[in-house]
Amino acid sequence: MCSNPPNLPYYLQEPCDYCIVFICFYLSLTGSSGLSRACFDELQMNHLALWLFLDYSSDVIYLMDTFVRFRTGFLEQGLLVKDEKKLKEFYKATLQFKLDLLSLFPTDLGFLHFGLNYPELRFNRLLRLPRLFEFFDRTETRTNYPNIFRIGNLVLYILIIIHWNACIYFAISKLIGFGTDTWVYPNISHPEYGRLSRKYIYSLYWSTLTLTTIGETPPPVKDEEYLFVVMDFLVGVLIFATIVGNVGSMISNMNASRTEFQAKVDSIKQYLQFRKVTKDLEARVIKWFDYLWTNKKTVEETKVLRYLPDKLKAEIAINVHMDTLRKVRIFQDCEAGLLIELVLKLKPTVFSPGDYICKKGDIGREMYIIKEGKLAVVADDGVTQFVVLSDGSYFGEISILNIKGSKAGNRRTANIKSIGYSDLFCLSKDDLMEALTEYPEAKKALEEKGRQILLKDNLIDEEAAKAGADTKDLEEKVDKLEAAMDILQTRFARLLAEYTASQSKLKQRLVEVETKVKKSGNDALLDVPDEAGKPEEQEKN
């Protein structure tokens, strides 16, 4: 029995809804067997008690389903409607309500007149089949294997169509007369063809050959037989062509990622051959691609998540990366808002065996967190290992903070090399500073933590720290100012060009206006003498 929380008294919860839809799916299949029971008399009469139990059990569950439908919530303008009166009105206004009522109509009363050998009287129960399609839609959305589920659906449709066609073939044979010609089912008086299993298997075999058109069957003899075979051929061509097309499309979709990845690999191979790259380097490139595919690291997160709203993106990033980011010492006590900003800026990177993540003396523009793999801190010869870093380790966090007085400045103090294939998260200096602009107090706290770490390791110059800003820090600020000036100059040049163009257009319009004014003035002057001459003529008269 489904129990709903107090705050959602009428809303059908997802697990319960899923269970009820599954029950309707099962009972819909049971109800669809009515066609075979109507065609094969032995199937109905030999197991009458079982069928009656299943039929009336399904009726009870259909009644329960109708009751649940009256209390199933729906969304209106994004809000869940839980008012009982509105739920009833909404359900009554749907087509499904009318179909549900028709499916519950007691057509079984016809058994009293015709007898129990007419299960086709219950065919109105098939109006519940939309619940079956609802089950398919929900399962396809929720399952982790949608392509396999779609293929399973198609196989089910094929089997049902073949099954129904076999039942209709047997019913037509019964109407025409068993064994009256070569096309219909053989005479059931023969012991071999009188068995129920042989009747169904023979009909199923005939239906499969006819619908798939892959085998020879006895030709029809009578007009009604010809019409049925023609209809079968048309149905077989249309339905199976659609099904085969869908299967091909599904298989293509299943291999789409592999095809796209292989196209990238092929283009890289062509480029390497065109540039005549050494075989050793080419082998390293191919191994790197093999590693990406084998470990399912070919998915581009930005492309996959671009369809989601920012809120869901943030929640996914928090779920995936937050624990990793909290392992970094300088971020352990930061406020949640800053950590969320930083989590969204973490970028996954992969390094091959032997790749240097950083070298001593390089300018540090990123910090790294090891997700998977092993890195070695090595000497300048690249062979001698001082320490091995493993999953959860991090480095480079101090160099991206630009702490005043740091003896190393923002340069790397060690050589770090990947031993095997390594998956790292990268946080750039620009991304960190962009996030810290909204959290000035957090920025001060991070710089203080970094300063304490440097003091502990004796890597800070107190005099330089007191003297003021690091010259390298000033150089970076000057570079940023120069870049900003370049952008401003570009914008100013664009505005100047627009201003010049508008001025030229304005001058053209002024010239046109002056020309029109002069022309209208000349016309007025020509009219003045005529008007002045009229009084003189009047005086003479």
PDB file of C-alpha atoms in Angstrom, residues 11 201 268 331 359 370 385 453:
ATOM      1  CA  TYR A  11       0.090  13.385  -4.619  1.00  0.00           C
ATOM      2  CA  ILE A 201       2.655 -23.240 -33.110  1.00  0.00           C
ATOM      3  CA  ILE A 268      44.887  12.822 -35.485  1.00  0.00           C
ATOM      4  CA  PHE A 331      40.153  26.001   1.384  1.00  0.00           C
ATOM      5  CA  LYS A 359      58.917  22.296 -13.812  1.00  0.00           C
ATOM      6  CA  ILE A 370      44.975  14.589  -8.001  1.00  0.00           C
ATOM      7  CA  GLN A 385      62.286  10.628  -7.137  1.00  0.00           C
ATOM      8  CA  ILE A 453      52.289  27.896   5.514  1.00  0.00           C
TER       9      ILE A 453
END
